[in-house]
PDB file of C-alpha atoms in Angstrom:
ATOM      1  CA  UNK H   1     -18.747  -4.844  -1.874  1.00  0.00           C
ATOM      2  CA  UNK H   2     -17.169  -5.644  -5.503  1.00  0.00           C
ATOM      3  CA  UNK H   3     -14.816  -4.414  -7.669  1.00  0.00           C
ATOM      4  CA  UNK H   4     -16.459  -1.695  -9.924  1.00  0.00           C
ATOM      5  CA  UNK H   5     -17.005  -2.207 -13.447  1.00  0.00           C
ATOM      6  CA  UNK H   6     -14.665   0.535 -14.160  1.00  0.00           C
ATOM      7  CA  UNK H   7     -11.680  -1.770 -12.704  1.00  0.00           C
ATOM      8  CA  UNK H   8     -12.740  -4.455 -14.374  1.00  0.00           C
ATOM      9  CA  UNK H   9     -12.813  -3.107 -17.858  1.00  0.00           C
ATOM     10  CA  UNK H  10      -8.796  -2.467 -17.386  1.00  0.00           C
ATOM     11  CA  UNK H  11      -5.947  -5.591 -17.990  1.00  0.00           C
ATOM     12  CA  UNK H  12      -3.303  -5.783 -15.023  1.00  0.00           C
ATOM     13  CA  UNK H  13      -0.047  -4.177 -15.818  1.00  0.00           C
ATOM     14  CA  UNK H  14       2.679  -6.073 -17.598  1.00  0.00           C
ATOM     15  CA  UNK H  15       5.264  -7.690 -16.701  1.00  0.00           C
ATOM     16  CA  UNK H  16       7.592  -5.463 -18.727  1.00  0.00           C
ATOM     17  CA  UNK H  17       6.196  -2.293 -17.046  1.00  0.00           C
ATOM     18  CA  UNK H  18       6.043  -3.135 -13.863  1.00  0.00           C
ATOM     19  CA  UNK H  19      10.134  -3.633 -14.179  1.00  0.00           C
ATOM     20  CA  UNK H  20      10.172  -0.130 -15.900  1.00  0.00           C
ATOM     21  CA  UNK H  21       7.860   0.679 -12.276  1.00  0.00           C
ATOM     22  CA  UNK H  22      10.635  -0.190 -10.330  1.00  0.00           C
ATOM     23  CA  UNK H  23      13.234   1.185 -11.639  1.00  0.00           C
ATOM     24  CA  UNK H  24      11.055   4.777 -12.040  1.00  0.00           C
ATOM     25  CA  UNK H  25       9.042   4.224  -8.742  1.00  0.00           C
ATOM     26  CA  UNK H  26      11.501   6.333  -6.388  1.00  0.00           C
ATOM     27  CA  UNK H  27      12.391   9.149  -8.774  1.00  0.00           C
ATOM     28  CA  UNK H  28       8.899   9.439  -9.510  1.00  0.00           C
ATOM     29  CA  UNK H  29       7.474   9.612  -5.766  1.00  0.00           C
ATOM     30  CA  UNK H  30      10.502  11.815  -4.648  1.00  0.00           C
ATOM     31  CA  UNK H  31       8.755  15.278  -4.592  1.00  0.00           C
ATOM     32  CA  UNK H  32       5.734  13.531  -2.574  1.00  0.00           C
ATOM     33  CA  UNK H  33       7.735  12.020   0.040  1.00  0.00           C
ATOM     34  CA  UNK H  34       9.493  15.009   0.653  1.00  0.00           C
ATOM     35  CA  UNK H  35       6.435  17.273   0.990  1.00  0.00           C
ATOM     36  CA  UNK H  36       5.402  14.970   3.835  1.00  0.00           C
ATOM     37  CA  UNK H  37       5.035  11.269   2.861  1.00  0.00           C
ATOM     38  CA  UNK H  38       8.046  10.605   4.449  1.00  0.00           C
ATOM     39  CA  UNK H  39       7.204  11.562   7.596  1.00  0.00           C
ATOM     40  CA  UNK H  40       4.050  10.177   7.766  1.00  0.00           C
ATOM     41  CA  UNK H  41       5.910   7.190   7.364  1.00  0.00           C
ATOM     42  CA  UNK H  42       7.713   7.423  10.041  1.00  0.00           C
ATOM     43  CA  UNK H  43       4.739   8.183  11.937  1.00  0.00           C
ATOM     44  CA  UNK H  44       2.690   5.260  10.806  1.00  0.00           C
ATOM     45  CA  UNK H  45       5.515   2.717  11.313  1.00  0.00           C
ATOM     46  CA  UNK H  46       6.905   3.468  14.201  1.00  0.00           C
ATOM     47  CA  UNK H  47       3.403   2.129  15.749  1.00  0.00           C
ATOM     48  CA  UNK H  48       4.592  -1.428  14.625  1.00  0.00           C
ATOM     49  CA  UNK H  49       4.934  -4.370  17.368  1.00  0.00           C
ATOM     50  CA  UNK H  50       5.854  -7.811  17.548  1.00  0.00           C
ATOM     51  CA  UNK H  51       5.877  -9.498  14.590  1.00  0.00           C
ATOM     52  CA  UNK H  52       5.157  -7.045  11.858  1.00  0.00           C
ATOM     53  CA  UNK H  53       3.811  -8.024   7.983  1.00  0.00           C
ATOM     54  CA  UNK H  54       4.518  -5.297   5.496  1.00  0.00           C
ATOM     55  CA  UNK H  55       2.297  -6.242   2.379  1.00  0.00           C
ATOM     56  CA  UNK H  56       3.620  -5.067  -1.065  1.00  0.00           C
ATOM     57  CA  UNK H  57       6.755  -3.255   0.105  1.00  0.00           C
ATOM     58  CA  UNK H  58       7.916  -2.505  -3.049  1.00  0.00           C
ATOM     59  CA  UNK H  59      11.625  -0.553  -3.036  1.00  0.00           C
ATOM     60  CA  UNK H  60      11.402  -0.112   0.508  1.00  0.00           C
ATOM     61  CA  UNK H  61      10.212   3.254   1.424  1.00  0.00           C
ATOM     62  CA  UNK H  62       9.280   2.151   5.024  1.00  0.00           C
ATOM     63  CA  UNK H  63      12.607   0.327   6.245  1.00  0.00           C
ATOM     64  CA  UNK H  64      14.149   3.385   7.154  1.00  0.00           C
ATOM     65  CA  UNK H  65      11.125   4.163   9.803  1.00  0.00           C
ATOM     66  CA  UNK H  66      10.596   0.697  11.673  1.00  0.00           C
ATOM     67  CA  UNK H  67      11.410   0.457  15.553  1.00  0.00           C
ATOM     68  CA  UNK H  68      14.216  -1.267  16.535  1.00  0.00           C
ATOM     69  CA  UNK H  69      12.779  -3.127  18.987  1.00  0.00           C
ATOM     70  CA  UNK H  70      10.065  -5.118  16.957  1.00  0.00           C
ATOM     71  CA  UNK H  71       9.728  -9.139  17.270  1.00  0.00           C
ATOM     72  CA  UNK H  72      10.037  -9.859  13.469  1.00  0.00           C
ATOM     73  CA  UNK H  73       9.667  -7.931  10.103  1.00  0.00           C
ATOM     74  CA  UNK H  74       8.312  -9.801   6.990  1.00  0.00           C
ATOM     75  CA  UNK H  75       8.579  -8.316   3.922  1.00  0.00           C
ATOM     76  CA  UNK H  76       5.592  -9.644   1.010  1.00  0.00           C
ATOM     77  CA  UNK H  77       6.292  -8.198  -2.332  1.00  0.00           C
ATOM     78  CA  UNK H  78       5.317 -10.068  -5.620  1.00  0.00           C
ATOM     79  CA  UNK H  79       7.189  -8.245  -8.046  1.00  0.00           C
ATOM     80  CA  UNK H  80      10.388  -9.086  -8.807  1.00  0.00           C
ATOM     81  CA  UNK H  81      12.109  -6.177  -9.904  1.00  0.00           C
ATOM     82  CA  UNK H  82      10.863  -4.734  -6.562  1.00  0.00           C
ATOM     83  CA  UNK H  83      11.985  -7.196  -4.683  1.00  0.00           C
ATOM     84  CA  UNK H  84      15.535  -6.679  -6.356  1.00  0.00           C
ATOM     85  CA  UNK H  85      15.393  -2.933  -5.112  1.00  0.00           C
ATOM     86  CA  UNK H  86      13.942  -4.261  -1.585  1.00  0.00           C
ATOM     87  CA  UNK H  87      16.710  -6.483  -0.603  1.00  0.00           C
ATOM     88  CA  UNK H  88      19.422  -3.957  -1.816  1.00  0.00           C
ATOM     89  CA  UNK H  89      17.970  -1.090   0.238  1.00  0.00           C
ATOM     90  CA  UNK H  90      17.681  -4.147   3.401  1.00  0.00           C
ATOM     91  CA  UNK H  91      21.211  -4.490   2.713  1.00  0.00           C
ATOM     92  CA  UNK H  92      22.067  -0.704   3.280  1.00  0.00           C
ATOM     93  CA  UNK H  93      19.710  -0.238   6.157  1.00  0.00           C
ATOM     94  CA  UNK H  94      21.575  -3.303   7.781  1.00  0.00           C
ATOM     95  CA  UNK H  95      17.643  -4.317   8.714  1.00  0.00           C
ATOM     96  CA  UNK H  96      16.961  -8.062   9.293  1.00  0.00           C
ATOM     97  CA  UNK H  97      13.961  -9.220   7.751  1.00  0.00           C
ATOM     98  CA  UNK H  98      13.157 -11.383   5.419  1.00  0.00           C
ATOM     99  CA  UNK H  99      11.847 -11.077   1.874  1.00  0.00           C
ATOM    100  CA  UNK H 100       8.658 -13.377   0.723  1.00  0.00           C
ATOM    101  CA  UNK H 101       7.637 -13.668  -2.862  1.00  0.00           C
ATOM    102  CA  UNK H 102       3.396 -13.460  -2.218  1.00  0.00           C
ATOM    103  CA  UNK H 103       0.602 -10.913  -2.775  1.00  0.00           C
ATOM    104  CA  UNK H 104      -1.626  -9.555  -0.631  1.00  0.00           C
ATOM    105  CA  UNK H 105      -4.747 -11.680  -1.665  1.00  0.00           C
ATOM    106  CA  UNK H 106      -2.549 -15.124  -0.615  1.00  0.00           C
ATOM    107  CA  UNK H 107      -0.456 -14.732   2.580  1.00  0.00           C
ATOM    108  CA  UNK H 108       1.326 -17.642   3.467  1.00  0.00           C
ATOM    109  CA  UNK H 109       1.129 -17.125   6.594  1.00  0.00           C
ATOM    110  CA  UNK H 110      -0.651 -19.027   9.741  1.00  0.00           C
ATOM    111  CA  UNK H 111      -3.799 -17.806  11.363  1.00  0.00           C
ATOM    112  CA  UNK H 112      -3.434 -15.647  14.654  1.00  0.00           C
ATOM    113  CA  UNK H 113       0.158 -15.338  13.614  1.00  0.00           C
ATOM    114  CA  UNK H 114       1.023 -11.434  13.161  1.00  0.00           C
ATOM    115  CA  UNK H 115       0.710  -8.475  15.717  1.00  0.00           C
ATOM    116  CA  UNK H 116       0.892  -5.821  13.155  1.00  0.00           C
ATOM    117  CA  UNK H 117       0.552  -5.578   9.279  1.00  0.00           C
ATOM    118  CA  UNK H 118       1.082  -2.517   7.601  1.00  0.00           C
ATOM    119  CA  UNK H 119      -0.040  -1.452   3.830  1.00  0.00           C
ATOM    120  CA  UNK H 120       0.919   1.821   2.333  1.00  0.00           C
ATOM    121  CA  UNK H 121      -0.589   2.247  -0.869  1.00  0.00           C
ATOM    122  CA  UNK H 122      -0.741  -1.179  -1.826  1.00  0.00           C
ATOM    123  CA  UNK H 123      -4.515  -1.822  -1.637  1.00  0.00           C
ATOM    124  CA  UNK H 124      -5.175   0.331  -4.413  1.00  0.00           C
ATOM    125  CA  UNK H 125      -3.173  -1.382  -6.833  1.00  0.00           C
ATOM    126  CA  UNK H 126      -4.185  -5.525  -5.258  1.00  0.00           C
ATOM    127  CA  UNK H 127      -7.009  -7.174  -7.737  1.00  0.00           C
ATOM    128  CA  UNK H 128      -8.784  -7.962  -5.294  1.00  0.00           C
ATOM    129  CA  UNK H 129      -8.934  -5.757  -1.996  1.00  0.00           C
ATOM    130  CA  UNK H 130     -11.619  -7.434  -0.283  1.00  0.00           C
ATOM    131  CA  UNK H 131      -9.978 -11.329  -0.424  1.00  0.00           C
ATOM    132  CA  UNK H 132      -6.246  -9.065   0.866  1.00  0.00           C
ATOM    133  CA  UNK H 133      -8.411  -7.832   3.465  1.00  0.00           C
ATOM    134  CA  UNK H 134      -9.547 -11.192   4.484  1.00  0.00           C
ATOM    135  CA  UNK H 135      -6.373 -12.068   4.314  1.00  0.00           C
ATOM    136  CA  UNK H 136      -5.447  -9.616   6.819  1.00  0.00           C
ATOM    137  CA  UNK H 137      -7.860 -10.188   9.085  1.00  0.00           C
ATOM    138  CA  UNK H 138      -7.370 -14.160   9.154  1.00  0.00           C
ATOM    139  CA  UNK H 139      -3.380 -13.645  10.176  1.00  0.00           C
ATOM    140  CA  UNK H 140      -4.028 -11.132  12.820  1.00  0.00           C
ATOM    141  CA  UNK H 141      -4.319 -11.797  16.171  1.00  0.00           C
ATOM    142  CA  UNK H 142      -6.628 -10.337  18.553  1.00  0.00           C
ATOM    143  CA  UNK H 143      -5.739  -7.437  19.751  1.00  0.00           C
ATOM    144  CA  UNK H 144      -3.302  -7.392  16.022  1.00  0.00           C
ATOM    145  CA  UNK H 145      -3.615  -4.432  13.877  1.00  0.00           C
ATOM    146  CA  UNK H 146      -3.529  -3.051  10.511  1.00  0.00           C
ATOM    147  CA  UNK H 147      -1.481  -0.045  10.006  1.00  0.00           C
ATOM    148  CA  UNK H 148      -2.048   1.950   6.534  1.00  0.00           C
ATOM    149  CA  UNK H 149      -1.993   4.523   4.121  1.00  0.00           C
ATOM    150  CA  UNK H 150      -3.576   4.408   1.318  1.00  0.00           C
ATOM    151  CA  UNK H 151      -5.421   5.961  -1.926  1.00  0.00           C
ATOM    152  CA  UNK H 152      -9.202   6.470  -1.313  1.00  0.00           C
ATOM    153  CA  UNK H 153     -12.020   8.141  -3.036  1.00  0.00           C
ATOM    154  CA  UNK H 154     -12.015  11.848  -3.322  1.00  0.00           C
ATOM    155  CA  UNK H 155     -14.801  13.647  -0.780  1.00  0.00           C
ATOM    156  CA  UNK H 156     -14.930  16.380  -3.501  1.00  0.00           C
ATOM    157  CA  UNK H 157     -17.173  15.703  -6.385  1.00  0.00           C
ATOM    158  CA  UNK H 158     -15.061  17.522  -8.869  1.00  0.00           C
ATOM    159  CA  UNK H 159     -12.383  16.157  -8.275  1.00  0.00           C
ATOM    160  CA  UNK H 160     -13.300  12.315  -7.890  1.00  0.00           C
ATOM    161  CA  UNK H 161     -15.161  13.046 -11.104  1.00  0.00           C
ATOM    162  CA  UNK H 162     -11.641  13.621 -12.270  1.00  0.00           C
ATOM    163  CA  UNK H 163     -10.701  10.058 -10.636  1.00  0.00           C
ATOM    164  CA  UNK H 164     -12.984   8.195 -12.443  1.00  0.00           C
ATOM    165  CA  UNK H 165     -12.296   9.961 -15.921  1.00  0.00           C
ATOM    166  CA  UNK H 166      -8.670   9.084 -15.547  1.00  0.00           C
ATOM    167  CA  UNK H 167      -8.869   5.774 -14.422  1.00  0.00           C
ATOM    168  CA  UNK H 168      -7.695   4.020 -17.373  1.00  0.00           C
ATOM    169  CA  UNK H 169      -4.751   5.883 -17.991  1.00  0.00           C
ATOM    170  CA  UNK H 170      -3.324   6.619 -14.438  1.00  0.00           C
ATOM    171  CA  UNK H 171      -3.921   2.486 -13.910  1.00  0.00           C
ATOM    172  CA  UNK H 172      -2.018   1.714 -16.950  1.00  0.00           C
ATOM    173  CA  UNK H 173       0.725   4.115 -15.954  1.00  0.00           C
ATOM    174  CA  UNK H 174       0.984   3.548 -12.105  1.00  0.00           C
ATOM    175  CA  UNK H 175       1.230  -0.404 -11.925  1.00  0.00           C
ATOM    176  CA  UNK H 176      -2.509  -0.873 -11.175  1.00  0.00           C
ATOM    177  CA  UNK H 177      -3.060   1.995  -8.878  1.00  0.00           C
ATOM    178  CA  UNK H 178      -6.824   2.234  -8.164  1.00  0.00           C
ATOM    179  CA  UNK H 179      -6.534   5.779  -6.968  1.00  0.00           C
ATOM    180  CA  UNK H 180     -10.623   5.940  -6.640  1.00  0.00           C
ATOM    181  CA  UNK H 181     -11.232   2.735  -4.338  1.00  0.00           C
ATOM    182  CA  UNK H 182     -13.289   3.700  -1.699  1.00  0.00           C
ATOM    183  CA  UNK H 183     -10.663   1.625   0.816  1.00  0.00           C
ATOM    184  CA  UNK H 184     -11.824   2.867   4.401  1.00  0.00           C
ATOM    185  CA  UNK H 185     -15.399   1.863   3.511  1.00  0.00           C
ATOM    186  CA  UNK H 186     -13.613  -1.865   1.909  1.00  0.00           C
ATOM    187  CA  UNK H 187     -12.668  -2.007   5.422  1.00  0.00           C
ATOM    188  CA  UNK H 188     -15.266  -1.605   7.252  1.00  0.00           C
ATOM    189  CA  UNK H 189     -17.644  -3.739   5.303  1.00  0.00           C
ATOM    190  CA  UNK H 190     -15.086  -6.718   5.999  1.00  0.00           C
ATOM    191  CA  UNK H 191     -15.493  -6.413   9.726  1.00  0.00           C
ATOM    192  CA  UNK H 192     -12.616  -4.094  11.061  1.00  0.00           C
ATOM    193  CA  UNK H 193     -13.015  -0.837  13.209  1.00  0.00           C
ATOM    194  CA  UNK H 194     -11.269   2.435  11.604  1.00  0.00           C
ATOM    195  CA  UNK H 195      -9.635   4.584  13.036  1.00  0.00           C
ATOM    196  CA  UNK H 196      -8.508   7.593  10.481  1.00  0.00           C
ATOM    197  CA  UNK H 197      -7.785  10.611   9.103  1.00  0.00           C
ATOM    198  CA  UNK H 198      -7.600  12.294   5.582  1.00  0.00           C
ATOM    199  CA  UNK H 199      -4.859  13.797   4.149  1.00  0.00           C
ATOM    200  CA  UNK H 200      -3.411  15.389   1.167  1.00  0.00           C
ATOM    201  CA  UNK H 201      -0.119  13.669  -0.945  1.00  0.00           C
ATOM    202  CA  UNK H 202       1.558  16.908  -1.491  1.00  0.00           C
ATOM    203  CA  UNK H 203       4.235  17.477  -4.431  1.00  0.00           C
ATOM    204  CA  UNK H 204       2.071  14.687  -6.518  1.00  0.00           C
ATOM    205  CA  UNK H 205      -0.687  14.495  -9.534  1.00  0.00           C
ATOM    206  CA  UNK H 206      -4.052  15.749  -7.884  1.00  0.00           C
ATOM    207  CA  UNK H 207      -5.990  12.619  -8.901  1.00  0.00           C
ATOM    208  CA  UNK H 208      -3.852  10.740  -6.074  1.00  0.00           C
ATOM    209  CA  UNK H 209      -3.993  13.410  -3.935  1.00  0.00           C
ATOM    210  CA  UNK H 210      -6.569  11.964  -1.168  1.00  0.00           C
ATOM    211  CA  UNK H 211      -5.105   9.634   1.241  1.00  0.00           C
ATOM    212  CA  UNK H 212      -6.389   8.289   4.396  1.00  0.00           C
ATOM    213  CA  UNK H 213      -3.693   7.577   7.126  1.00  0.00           C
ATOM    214  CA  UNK H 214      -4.988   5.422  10.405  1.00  0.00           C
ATOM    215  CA  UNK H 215      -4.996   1.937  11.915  1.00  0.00           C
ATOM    216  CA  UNK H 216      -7.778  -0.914  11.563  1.00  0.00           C
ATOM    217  CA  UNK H 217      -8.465  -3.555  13.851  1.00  0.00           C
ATOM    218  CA  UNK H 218     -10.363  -6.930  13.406  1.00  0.00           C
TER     219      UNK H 218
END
């Protein structure tokens, strides 16, 4: 499965923006995480084992919510404004882990390596999801798995109508964000079993409203 034509038709954020991202990227996602983002955090986290990936981890949301007892925790965030916000909230979580400057489409990583990786809404916003989710799948080991949450498709017609009519704008505005990738069916088609459920981002713009919450393995 490609990339739509609709994604293609849109540049990638800016530099300058996506600095302006970070520093807005909290305030902005406040309401959401307290109307129940934030614990469905905790509850998707606390899942991790052994040596744990988190792919684009942004400011940090999920620190807070890993286990204590977990091997290793890697950190992969691109951006460096984010990772400025990253190692500061590391610093008052008093979390060890360590901080790598790499998307998701380019892990540098070794094959069979990982136990767990987790993505929360970071596979809408990758340019390629399908070469991430390869990715993924090469640094697991068996047995590993992939613990998300992400953006998908609306199931109602009206309202991913709506998705797909705001595209442009809501990418340009949210660093990227394809809110109307159909992600659960992205991973499926590259091989890994899904196990999920839909839910609803409260306290945010409908378009982004449609999440899926579960864990994939190769």
């Amino acid at each position: 499965m490609t990339q739509t034509a609709t994604e293609l038709e849109v540049r990638p954020p800016s530099a300058a923006w996506l600095r302006i991202m970070a520093l807005v990227y909290d305030p902005f996602v406040w309401a959401g995480e307290l109307a129940g983002m934030r614990r469905r955090r905790r509850t998707l986290v606390s899942a991790a084992r052994g040596r744990v990936v988190e792919i684009g981890a942004g400011t940090g949301l999920n620190i807070a919510h890993y286990p204590d007892d977990i091997d290793d925790l890697v950190l992969m965030e691109p951006e460096p404004a984010m990772r400025r916000k990253l190692a500061r909230r590391l610093q008052r979580h008093a979390r060890p882990a360590r901080i790598v400057n790499a998307p998701a489409e380019c892990l540098p990583l070794t094959d069979e390596s990982v136990d767990t990786v987790v993505s929360t809404l970071v596979l809408c916003t990758v340019e390629d999801p399908e070469r991430a989710l390869r990715e993924i799948a090469r640094v697991l080991r068996p047995g590993g798995q992939l613990l998300f949450v992400e953006h998908v498709r609306a199931n109602s017609r009206l309202l991913a109508a709506w998705q797909d009519y705001l595209f442009r704008p809501w990418r340009a505005f949210a660093g990227g964000c394809c809110c109307n990738r159909p992600t659960g069916e992205l991973m499926r088609a590259c091989g890994f079993a899904v196990t999920a459920e839909d839910f609803v981002w409260r306290g945010m713009p409908r378009i982004v409203h449609p999440l899926l919450m579960g864990r994939a393995t190769r």
